[in-house]
Short mmCIF file of C-alpha atoms in Angstrom, two decimals:
data_model
loop_
_atom_site.label_atom_id
_atom_site.label_comp_id
_atom_site.label_asym_id
_atom_site.label_seq_id
_atom_site.Cartn_x
_atom_site.Cartn_y
_atom_site.Cartn_z
CA MET A 1 2.14 -13.42 -14.08
CA SER A 2 0.01 -16.52 -13.78
CA SER A 3 1.47 -19.81 -14.87
CA GLY A 4 -1.87 -21.13 -16.08
CA LYS A 5 -1.25 -24.57 -14.55
CA SER A 6 -3.63 -26.16 -12.09
CA LEU A 7 -2.49 -27.21 -8.65
CA ILE A 8 -4.67 -30.31 -8.81
CA PHE A 9 -5.57 -33.06 -11.26
CA LYS A 10 -8.24 -32.06 -13.77
CA ARG A 11 -11.75 -33.12 -12.94
CA LYS A 12 -15.31 -31.91 -13.40
CA LYS A 13 -16.15 -28.92 -11.18
CA THR A 14 -19.02 -29.19 -8.72
CA HIS A 15 -21.87 -26.69 -8.70
CA LEU A 16 -20.23 -25.07 -5.67
CA GLU A 17 -16.95 -24.49 -7.47
CA GLU A 18 -18.64 -23.25 -10.62
CA SER A 19 -20.46 -20.62 -8.56
CA MET A 20 -17.19 -19.60 -6.92
CA CYS A 21 -15.50 -19.06 -10.29
CA SER A 22 -18.22 -16.76 -11.62
CA GLY A 23 -18.96 -13.14 -10.83
CA GLY A 24 -15.86 -10.95 -10.68
CA LEU A 25 -13.29 -12.13 -8.18
CA GLY A 26 -15.65 -14.86 -7.01
CA LEU A 27 -15.64 -13.97 -3.31
CA ASP A 28 -19.29 -13.13 -2.66
CA SER A 29 -21.51 -15.09 -5.02
CA PHE A 30 -21.44 -18.54 -3.45
CA SER A 31 -22.44 -18.04 0.21
CA ASP A 32 -25.75 -19.89 -0.26
CA ASP A 33 -23.95 -22.84 -1.83
CA LEU A 34 -21.55 -22.94 1.11
CA LEU A 35 -24.47 -23.36 3.49
CA LYS A 36 -25.84 -26.21 1.37
CA PHE A 37 -22.36 -27.73 1.24
CA ARG A 38 -22.09 -27.73 5.03
CA ALA A 39 -25.56 -29.19 5.40
CA ASN A 40 -24.76 -32.11 3.13
CA VAL A 41 -21.13 -32.91 3.87
CA SER A 42 -21.45 -36.66 3.38
CA ALA A 43 -22.90 -36.21 -0.12
CA ALA A 44 -20.11 -33.81 -1.05
CA VAL A 45 -17.44 -36.27 0.04
CA GLU A 46 -18.88 -38.98 -2.22
CA GLU A 47 -18.37 -36.73 -5.28
CA TYR A 48 -14.60 -36.86 -5.02
CA GLU A 49 -11.77 -39.32 -5.42
CA THR A 50 -9.47 -38.66 -2.48
CA ASN A 51 -6.15 -39.81 -1.17
CA ALA A 52 -6.34 -40.65 2.53
CA GLU A 53 -2.81 -41.99 2.82
CA ASP A 54 -1.21 -38.70 3.95
CA ASP A 55 -0.40 -38.84 7.64
CA ASP A 56 -0.07 -35.08 7.83
CA ALA A 57 -3.57 -34.16 6.61
CA GLU A 58 -4.34 -32.58 9.97
CA GLU A 59 -1.67 -29.99 9.26
CA ALA A 60 -3.97 -28.39 6.65
CA PHE A 61 -1.72 -29.07 3.64
CA LEU A 62 -2.53 -30.59 0.31
CA PRO A 63 -1.14 -34.16 0.24
CA ASP A 64 2.23 -34.55 -1.47
CA SER A 65 0.77 -36.82 -4.19
CA THR A 66 -1.36 -34.01 -5.58
CA MET A 67 1.62 -31.67 -5.89
CA VAL A 68 3.46 -33.94 -8.33
CA GLN A 69 3.70 -32.54 -11.87
CA ASN A 70 3.90 -35.31 -14.52
CA GLY A 71 5.09 -37.77 -11.91
CA THR A 72 8.17 -35.81 -10.76
CA ARG A 73 8.59 -33.15 -8.10
CA GLU A 74 10.01 -29.80 -9.21
CA GLU A 75 12.82 -29.62 -6.68
CA ASN A 76 14.39 -26.42 -8.02
CA PHE A 77 11.34 -24.45 -9.09
CA PHE A 78 12.77 -21.00 -8.33
CA ALA A 79 16.00 -21.78 -10.12
CA LYS A 80 13.95 -22.49 -13.26
CA LYS A 81 11.70 -19.45 -12.90
CA HIS A 82 14.31 -16.98 -11.67
CA THR A 83 17.32 -16.85 -14.00
CA ALA A 84 20.71 -15.46 -13.03
CA GLU A 85 19.87 -12.32 -15.03
CA ASP A 86 16.58 -11.93 -13.13
CA PHE A 87 18.44 -12.31 -9.86
CA GLU A 88 20.95 -9.60 -10.81
CA ARG A 89 18.21 -7.22 -11.89
CA SER A 90 16.30 -7.85 -8.65
CA CYS A 91 19.46 -7.19 -6.66
CA ARG A 92 19.99 -3.82 -8.34
CA VAL A 93 16.34 -2.85 -7.89
CA ALA A 94 16.45 -3.81 -4.20
CA VAL A 95 19.64 -1.83 -3.56
CA SER A 96 18.21 1.15 -5.44
CA THR A 97 15.05 1.01 -3.32
CA VAL A 98 17.07 1.03 -0.08
CA VAL A 99 19.56 3.68 -1.26
CA HIS A 100 16.76 6.16 -1.91
CA THR A 101 14.66 5.40 1.17
CA ARG A 102 14.55 7.68 4.19
CA ASP A 103 13.23 5.00 6.51
CA SER A 104 14.79 4.78 9.97
CA ALA A 105 15.38 1.05 9.34
CA LYS A 106 17.68 1.77 6.39
CA ALA A 107 20.72 0.20 8.09
CA GLN A 108 18.74 -2.96 8.87
CA LEU A 109 17.56 -3.16 5.27
CA GLU A 110 21.13 -2.89 4.00
CA THR A 111 22.13 -5.86 6.17
CA TYR A 112 19.04 -7.76 5.03
CA LEU A 113 19.85 -7.23 1.35
CA GLN A 114 23.37 -8.52 1.86
CA GLN A 115 21.85 -11.74 3.22
CA VAL A 116 19.21 -12.10 0.48
CA PHE A 117 21.60 -11.49 -2.43
CA SER A 118 24.79 -12.87 -0.82
CA LEU A 119 26.59 -9.52 -1.04
CA THR A 120 29.68 -8.62 0.93
CA PRO A 121 29.59 -5.20 2.62
CA GLU A 122 32.21 -4.01 0.11
CA LYS A 123 30.20 -5.17 -2.90
CA TYR A 124 27.00 -3.68 -1.50
CA GLY A 125 28.76 -0.36 -0.87
CA ALA A 126 30.18 -0.24 -4.41
CA LEU A 127 26.77 -0.99 -5.95
CA ALA A 128 25.04 1.58 -3.73
CA THR A 129 27.59 4.24 -4.74
CA GLU A 130 27.13 3.44 -8.43
CA ILE A 131 23.33 3.65 -8.17
CA THR A 132 23.47 6.92 -6.24
CA LYS A 133 25.49 8.52 -9.05
CA GLU A 134 23.32 7.17 -11.85
CA GLU A 135 19.81 7.47 -10.44
CA ASN A 136 17.94 10.51 -9.22
CA PRO A 137 14.28 9.61 -8.64
CA GLU A 138 11.71 12.37 -8.56
CA LEU A 139 10.51 13.00 -5.02
CA VAL A 140 6.95 14.13 -4.40
CA LEU A 141 5.30 15.22 -1.16
CA MET A 142 1.85 13.66 -0.85
CA CYS A 143 -0.03 16.05 1.43
CA THR A 144 -3.63 15.87 2.62
CA ILE A 145 -4.95 18.95 4.41
CA VAL A 146 -7.36 17.34 6.85
CA SER A 147 -8.82 19.99 9.14
CA GLY A 148 -8.22 23.09 11.25
CA GLU A 149 -8.82 23.71 14.94
CA GLY A 150 -9.09 26.86 17.08
CA LEU A 151 -8.63 29.27 14.17
CA LEU A 152 -8.92 33.04 14.47
CA ALA A 153 -12.27 34.75 13.94
CA LYS A 154 -11.77 37.30 11.18
CA ASP A 155 -15.37 38.14 10.28
CA ALA A 156 -17.83 40.25 12.29
CA ASN A 157 -20.05 37.22 12.88
CA GLY A 158 -17.30 35.62 14.99
CA LYS A 159 -16.40 33.17 12.22
CA SER A 160 -14.02 32.95 9.25
CA ASP A 161 -14.00 31.45 5.76
CA PRO A 162 -10.63 29.68 6.00
CA TYR A 163 -8.57 28.12 3.24
CA CYS A 164 -4.97 26.81 3.12
CA LYS A 165 -2.04 27.75 0.94
CA MET A 166 1.03 25.51 0.82
CA THR A 167 4.44 25.47 -0.81
CA ILE A 168 7.96 24.01 -0.48
CA LEU A 169 10.64 26.40 0.80
CA SER A 170 14.37 25.83 1.23
CA ARG A 171 15.34 25.99 4.91
CA LYS A 172 18.16 28.42 4.16
CA HIS A 173 15.55 31.13 3.46
CA GLN A 174 13.52 30.57 6.63
CA GLY A 175 15.19 33.33 8.68
CA SER A 176 15.30 35.92 5.89
CA GLN A 177 13.40 39.17 6.17
CA GLN A 178 11.41 38.38 3.04
CA VAL A 179 10.11 35.14 4.58
CA ARG A 180 9.44 36.64 8.01
CA GLN A 181 7.53 39.68 6.75
CA LYS A 182 5.99 38.44 3.50
CA ASN A 183 3.72 35.58 2.49
CA ILE A 184 3.60 32.73 -0.04
CA ALA A 185 2.05 34.93 -2.74
CA ASP A 186 4.99 37.38 -2.43
CA TRP A 187 7.52 34.53 -2.49
CA LEU A 188 6.05 33.31 -5.79
CA LYS A 189 6.41 36.75 -7.38
CA THR A 190 10.08 37.01 -6.43
CA GLY A 191 10.89 33.40 -7.39
CA LEU A 192 11.70 32.32 -3.83
CA VAL A 193 9.42 29.29 -4.31
CA ARG A 194 8.54 27.44 -7.52
CA ASP A 195 4.83 26.77 -7.03
CA ALA A 196 2.02 26.87 -4.49
CA LEU A 197 -1.34 25.16 -4.08
CA GLN A 198 -4.44 25.96 -2.08
CA THR A 199 -7.61 24.34 -0.79
CA THR A 200 -11.14 25.58 -1.21
CA ALA A 201 -12.56 27.96 1.41
CA ARG A 202 -14.89 26.62 4.08
CA PRO A 203 -17.58 29.18 4.94
CA GLU A 204 -18.29 30.49 8.45
CA THR A 205 -16.29 28.12 10.61
CA LEU A 206 -13.33 28.07 12.99
CA THR A 207 -13.04 24.26 12.76
CA PRO A 208 -12.94 23.64 9.00
CA VAL A 209 -12.74 20.15 7.48
CA TRP A 210 -11.04 20.03 4.07
CA ASN A 211 -9.74 16.50 3.43
CA GLU A 212 -8.14 17.73 0.20
CA HIS A 213 -5.11 16.00 -1.33
CA PHE A 214 -2.13 17.69 -3.02
CA GLU A 215 1.24 16.72 -4.48
CA LEU A 216 4.27 19.00 -4.35
CA SER A 217 7.65 18.38 -6.01
CA ILE A 218 10.63 18.18 -3.65
CA LYS A 219 14.10 19.37 -4.58
CA ASP A 220 16.04 18.49 -1.42
CA PRO A 221 14.22 16.31 1.14
CA LYS A 222 16.96 16.90 3.72
CA ASP A 223 16.66 20.68 3.61
CA ASP A 224 13.19 21.53 2.28
CA LEU A 225 10.35 22.84 4.44
CA LEU A 226 6.62 22.51 3.96
CA VAL A 227 4.98 25.87 4.60
CA ILE A 228 1.25 26.08 5.25
CA GLU A 229 -0.63 29.36 5.58
CA ILE A 230 -4.25 29.78 6.61
CA TRP A 231 -6.21 32.66 5.14
CA ASP A 232 -9.72 34.01 5.56
CA SER A 233 -11.45 34.43 2.23
CA ASP A 234 -13.22 37.76 1.83
CA GLU A 235 -14.80 36.83 -1.47
CA ASP A 236 -18.60 37.28 -1.54
CA GLN A 237 -18.72 38.56 2.02
CA VAL A 238 -22.26 39.19 3.28
CA GLY A 239 -23.27 42.24 5.31
CA VAL A 240 -22.83 42.30 9.09
CA THR A 241 -25.95 42.32 11.24
CA LYS A 242 -24.48 42.22 14.74
CA ILE A 243 -21.51 43.99 16.25
CA LYS A 244 -20.45 43.08 19.78
CA GLY A 245 -17.79 45.11 21.59
CA LEU A 246 -14.60 46.61 20.24
CA ARG A 247 -13.47 43.36 18.64
CA GLY A 248 -16.74 43.06 16.75
CA PHE A 249 -16.36 46.62 15.53
CA GLY A 250 -12.85 45.88 14.32
CA ASN A 251 -14.14 42.85 12.42
CA PHE A 252 -16.86 45.01 10.92
CA ILE A 253 -14.27 47.48 9.61
CA ALA A 254 -12.24 44.57 8.23
CA ASP A 255 -15.32 43.30 6.39
CA LEU A 256 -15.50 46.56 4.50
CA ARG A 257 -12.14 45.77 2.86
CA LYS A 258 -13.69 43.71 0.06
CA GLY A 259 -11.38 41.43 -1.88
CA VAL A 260 -8.60 41.48 0.71
CA ASP A 261 -8.04 38.10 2.36
CA ASP A 262 -6.86 38.07 5.97
CA PHE A 263 -3.80 36.21 7.22
CA MET A 264 -4.66 33.65 9.95
CA GLY A 265 -1.28 32.08 10.73
CA ARG A 266 1.26 29.70 9.27
CA ALA A 267 3.40 26.66 10.07
CA PHE A 268 6.80 25.36 8.93
CA TYR A 269 7.62 21.65 8.88
CA LEU A 270 10.96 20.05 7.97
CA LEU A 271 10.40 17.24 5.45
CA SER A 272 13.36 15.16 6.65
CA THR A 273 11.41 14.33 9.82
CA ILE A 274 8.62 12.54 7.91
CA PRO A 275 8.88 8.73 8.31
CA SER A 276 8.83 6.60 5.16
CA LYS A 277 5.33 5.27 5.83
CA GLY A 278 4.07 8.82 6.37
CA GLU A 279 2.39 10.38 9.36
CA ARG A 280 -0.59 12.39 10.50
CA LYS A 281 0.60 15.58 12.17
CA SER A 282 -1.01 18.53 13.93
CA LEU A 283 0.94 21.72 13.18
CA ASP A 284 0.60 24.82 15.35
CA LEU A 285 -0.11 28.03 13.46
CA TYR A 286 1.74 31.21 14.42
CA SER A 287 1.81 34.89 13.54
CA HIS A 288 4.58 36.32 11.37
CA SER A 289 6.65 36.97 14.48
CA ALA A 290 6.24 33.28 15.49
CA LYS A 291 5.42 34.43 19.02
CA THR A 292 1.63 34.07 19.05
CA LYS A 293 -0.18 30.79 18.45
CA TRP A 294 -3.26 31.07 16.23
CA GLY A 295 -4.76 27.57 16.24
CA SER A 296 -3.59 24.43 14.44
CA VAL A 297 -3.98 22.47 11.23
CA MET A 298 -4.09 18.65 10.87
CA ILE A 299 -2.28 17.15 7.87
CA ASP A 300 -1.29 13.74 6.45
CA LEU A 301 2.20 13.65 4.96
CA ARG A 302 4.12 11.10 2.96
CA ILE A 303 7.11 11.36 0.62
CA ARG A 304 7.03 9.23 -2.48
CA GLY A 305 9.98 8.60 -4.76
CA LEU A 306 8.72 8.15 -8.29
CA ARG A 307 10.73 6.10 -10.80
CA GLU A 308 10.83 8.15 -13.99
CA GLY A 309 9.73 6.50 -17.22
CA LEU A 310 8.57 3.24 -15.61
CA SER A 311 5.31 1.92 -17.07
CA SER A 312 2.76 0.02 -14.99
CA ALA A 313 3.60 -3.26 -16.75
CA GLU A 314 7.33 -2.74 -16.18
CA ALA A 315 6.74 -1.89 -12.52
CA LEU A 316 4.72 -5.07 -12.00
CA ALA A 317 7.33 -7.23 -13.74
CA GLU A 318 10.03 -5.66 -11.60
CA HIS A 319 8.03 -6.21 -8.41
CA LEU A 320 7.37 -9.82 -9.39
CA ARG A 321 11.10 -10.49 -9.82
CA LEU A 322 11.93 -8.83 -6.51
CA THR A 323 9.18 -10.74 -4.68
CA ARG A 324 10.48 -14.02 -6.10
CA ALA A 325 13.99 -13.22 -4.89
CA VAL A 326 12.69 -12.34 -1.41
CA VAL A 327 10.52 -15.47 -1.15
CA ASP A 328 13.38 -17.59 -2.46
CA SER A 329 15.54 -16.37 0.42
CA GLU A 330 12.85 -16.34 3.11
CA SER A 331 11.73 -19.91 2.39
CA LYS A 332 15.15 -21.47 2.95
CA VAL A 333 16.71 -22.81 6.13
CA LYS A 334 20.42 -23.60 5.89
CA GLY A 335 20.23 -23.41 2.11
CA HIS A 336 17.25 -25.79 1.74
CA TYR A 337 13.63 -24.90 0.98
CA VAL A 338 11.12 -25.40 3.79
CA ARG A 339 8.87 -28.24 2.70
CA ARG A 340 5.90 -27.02 4.72
CA TRP A 341 6.09 -23.27 5.09
CA ASN A 342 3.80 -20.76 6.81
CA ALA A 343 5.11 -18.04 4.42
CA GLN A 344 5.41 -15.49 7.22
CA LEU A 345 7.92 -13.03 5.77
CA ARG A 346 10.18 -11.18 8.16
CA PRO A 347 9.50 -7.47 8.84
CA ASN A 348 12.46 -6.37 6.70
CA ALA A 349 11.10 -8.37 3.76
CA HIS A 350 7.69 -6.70 4.05
CA LEU A 351 9.31 -3.28 4.40
CA LEU A 352 11.47 -3.78 1.31
CA LEU A 353 8.51 -4.88 -0.82
CA ASP A 354 6.34 -2.05 0.50
CA LEU A 355 9.01 0.54 -0.29
CA HIS A 356 9.49 -0.81 -3.80
CA ALA A 357 5.74 -0.85 -4.49
CA GLU A 358 5.55 2.73 -3.23
CA CYS A 359 8.28 4.06 -5.51
CA CYS A 360 6.77 2.24 -8.51
CA GLY A 361 3.25 3.47 -7.85
CA LEU A 362 1.76 0.01 -7.26
CA ASN A 363 -1.38 -0.19 -5.14
CA LYS A 364 -1.89 -2.70 -2.34
CA LEU A 365 -4.08 -4.99 -4.44
CA GLN A 366 -1.39 -5.26 -7.11
CA GLN A 367 1.22 -5.98 -4.44
CA VAL A 368 -0.86 -8.71 -2.79
CA GLY A 369 -1.66 -10.18 -6.22
CA VAL A 370 2.05 -10.51 -7.01
CA LEU A 371 2.72 -12.23 -3.65
CA LEU A 372 -0.18 -14.62 -4.25
CA ASN A 373 1.22 -15.51 -7.68
CA VAL A 374 4.69 -16.21 -6.28
CA LEU A 375 3.40 -18.31 -3.37
CA LEU A 376 1.21 -20.37 -5.69
CA ASP A 377 4.32 -21.11 -7.74
CA TYR A 378 6.21 -22.10 -4.60
CA HIS A 379 3.33 -24.35 -3.57
CA LYS A 380 3.66 -26.36 -6.74
CA SER A 381 7.05 -27.61 -5.56
CA TYR A 382 6.67 -27.53 -1.80
CA ALA A 383 3.82 -26.68 0.56
CA VAL A 384 2.41 -23.42 1.90
CA GLN A 385 -0.02 -23.37 4.80
CA ILE A 386 -3.61 -22.86 3.74
CA SER A 387 -4.04 -20.16 6.40
CA THR A 388 -1.52 -18.01 4.53
CA PHE A 389 -3.59 -18.19 1.35
CA CYS A 390 -6.75 -17.40 3.31
CA ASP A 391 -5.05 -14.27 4.68
CA LEU A 392 -4.15 -13.19 1.15
CA ILE A 393 -7.75 -13.66 0.03
CA ALA A 394 -8.88 -11.46 2.93
CA HIS A 395 -6.43 -8.75 1.79
CA ILE A 396 -7.69 -9.01 -1.78
CA LYS A 397 -11.30 -8.76 -0.68
CA SER A 398 -10.60 -5.66 1.44
CA SER A 399 -8.73 -3.97 -1.43
CA ARG A 400 -11.22 -4.55 -4.26
CA HIS A 401 -12.36 -0.92 -4.11
CA VAL A 402 -9.44 0.01 -6.40
CA LEU A 403 -11.01 -2.02 -9.23
CA PRO A 404 -13.61 -0.58 -11.65
CA GLU A 405 -17.16 -1.78 -11.07
CA ARG A 406 -17.21 -3.59 -14.43
CA VAL A 407 -14.29 -5.73 -13.25
CA LEU A 408 -16.05 -6.69 -10.02
CA GLU A 409 -19.09 -7.69 -12.06
CA GLY A 410 -16.97 -9.90 -14.32
CA LYS A 411 -17.59 -7.90 -17.50
CA SER A 412 -15.39 -7.25 -20.54
CA ASP A 413 -12.64 -9.76 -19.80
CA ARG A 414 -10.61 -8.76 -22.86
CA ASP A 415 -10.43 -5.17 -21.59
CA HIS A 416 -8.95 -6.06 -18.21
CA PRO A 417 -5.35 -5.01 -17.50
CA LEU A 418 -2.93 -7.94 -17.52
CA TRP A 419 -2.49 -7.88 -13.74
CA VAL A 420 -6.27 -8.07 -13.20
CA SER A 421 -6.58 -11.08 -15.50
CA SER A 422 -3.72 -12.74 -13.66
CA LEU A 423 -5.39 -12.04 -10.33
CA PHE A 424 -8.62 -13.65 -11.61
CA ALA A 425 -6.74 -16.77 -12.67
CA ASP A 426 -4.80 -17.05 -9.42
CA VAL A 427 -7.85 -16.56 -7.19
CA HIS A 428 -9.80 -19.21 -9.09
CA GLU A 429 -6.84 -21.59 -8.96
CA LEU A 430 -6.56 -21.01 -5.22
CA GLY A 431 -10.29 -21.59 -4.83
CA SER A 432 -9.98 -25.04 -6.34
CA TYR A 433 -7.07 -25.80 -4.06
CA ILE A 434 -8.95 -24.72 -0.92
CA PHE A 435 -11.87 -26.98 -1.80
CA ASP A 436 -9.47 -29.91 -2.17
CA VAL A 437 -8.00 -29.18 1.26
CA MET A 438 -11.50 -29.23 2.75
CA LYS A 439 -12.20 -32.57 1.10
CA ASP A 440 -9.12 -34.07 2.72
CA HIS A 441 -10.15 -32.65 6.07
CA LEU A 442 -13.57 -34.18 5.81
CA LEU A 443 -11.92 -37.59 5.80
CA VAL A 444 -9.85 -37.10 8.94
CA PHE A 445 -11.69 -34.59 11.14
CA ASP A 446 -14.53 -35.62 13.37
CA LEU A 447 -17.25 -33.08 12.61
CA LYS A 448 -18.93 -33.99 15.87
CA THR A 449 -16.10 -32.33 17.83
CA PRO A 450 -15.71 -28.53 18.24
CA GLN A 451 -12.14 -28.67 16.91
CA GLY A 452 -13.14 -30.45 13.72
CA VAL A 453 -16.02 -28.08 13.06
CA ARG A 454 -13.79 -25.04 13.63
CA ARG A 455 -11.22 -26.34 11.13
CA ILE A 456 -13.79 -26.78 8.40
CA GLU A 457 -15.55 -23.50 9.21
CA SER A 458 -12.30 -21.54 8.90
CA HIS A 459 -11.80 -22.79 5.35
CA LEU A 460 -15.44 -22.30 4.40
CA MET A 461 -15.21 -18.68 5.48
#
């Protein structure tokens, strides 16, 4: 992913930069040096050879002279990086992503793709039809059972030991007698459903907290239902010490039925109503007759379309090509690249990239790393606002939890996945660039004014 080229002329690194480039992603280890740097600004300025001829230094861009590669500007950088074949492949991937999405903005995305890839409505329609016939991605329901509220008391102590069962049921069976009078366990025996999963039981509570994650295969997202049942576990029931009133006596009798779990209600939810980005939903639980409410269950739902047979490396390469195509389109005005760009992608661009990352199984850190790599490439020909890069660094820092601890500590470089090594290189390259921007600012900003101090402080942070 990384080009390996520096954005600036080669020179000896300062102690501050050396400390930034050591220790994992280099975002935490140099705070003390930053304080020293601020305290001795005049000395730091003397270390560098700078170009003060740029009239636009106040705009927080690297001067044009430092973006020249071998004396000539790369006017058509994306044309060199992104071949016609790459562009075609990105177009097909983008159309495939939109064809299989269930997002409410699908129509807007179709129009957006026609603009990005210069497709007529007829050509887009023909390609979408072809992809629909050829591709059938596996759909998976990502379901987190969060908690329950107001559940029935099934034990004599006024509590229950609730757990959840869940399965996918075709809507055409919802009104059948077997569904109305039987439960998930019975449906499994008769083949009405393919599989079922369940949480662990939470002892002696009517407000259980599970926070357990499950994945269920989906056959028809337009017609399938998620069914959740709550049951009281009677395993290892302890003896009853107090019986209060008729209800308590009834619970006592129920406790004697060892090994028989008690039904506590169920909920049906149509999967086609789940938005593409997922949702947190509270589902009311009802009796078999669906006339009596028996509490509620809180769940997180999201449908993910998995691309079959796509390796992690292939997914990243595909996402890189698509991101290049999107940036190539977004950075142009009337067919010409923006020379000084804030790199604020439009909502449809973000949505397209998010949907593609989702179906390829890429995490947020991988996605941000790809965008950083593409914008660094763009910056070598034109200019991207430093604030955009600072925002990307903030995203990277907040997403580092997905990396193994050994990576954060900077250990075993040869064992890092390719995308991690690329991220290291790009972050370090960006670090050098940010320091050069600060040097230029030190020449033009009056550090005795609040505005000048704020400018420098923003980059130091």
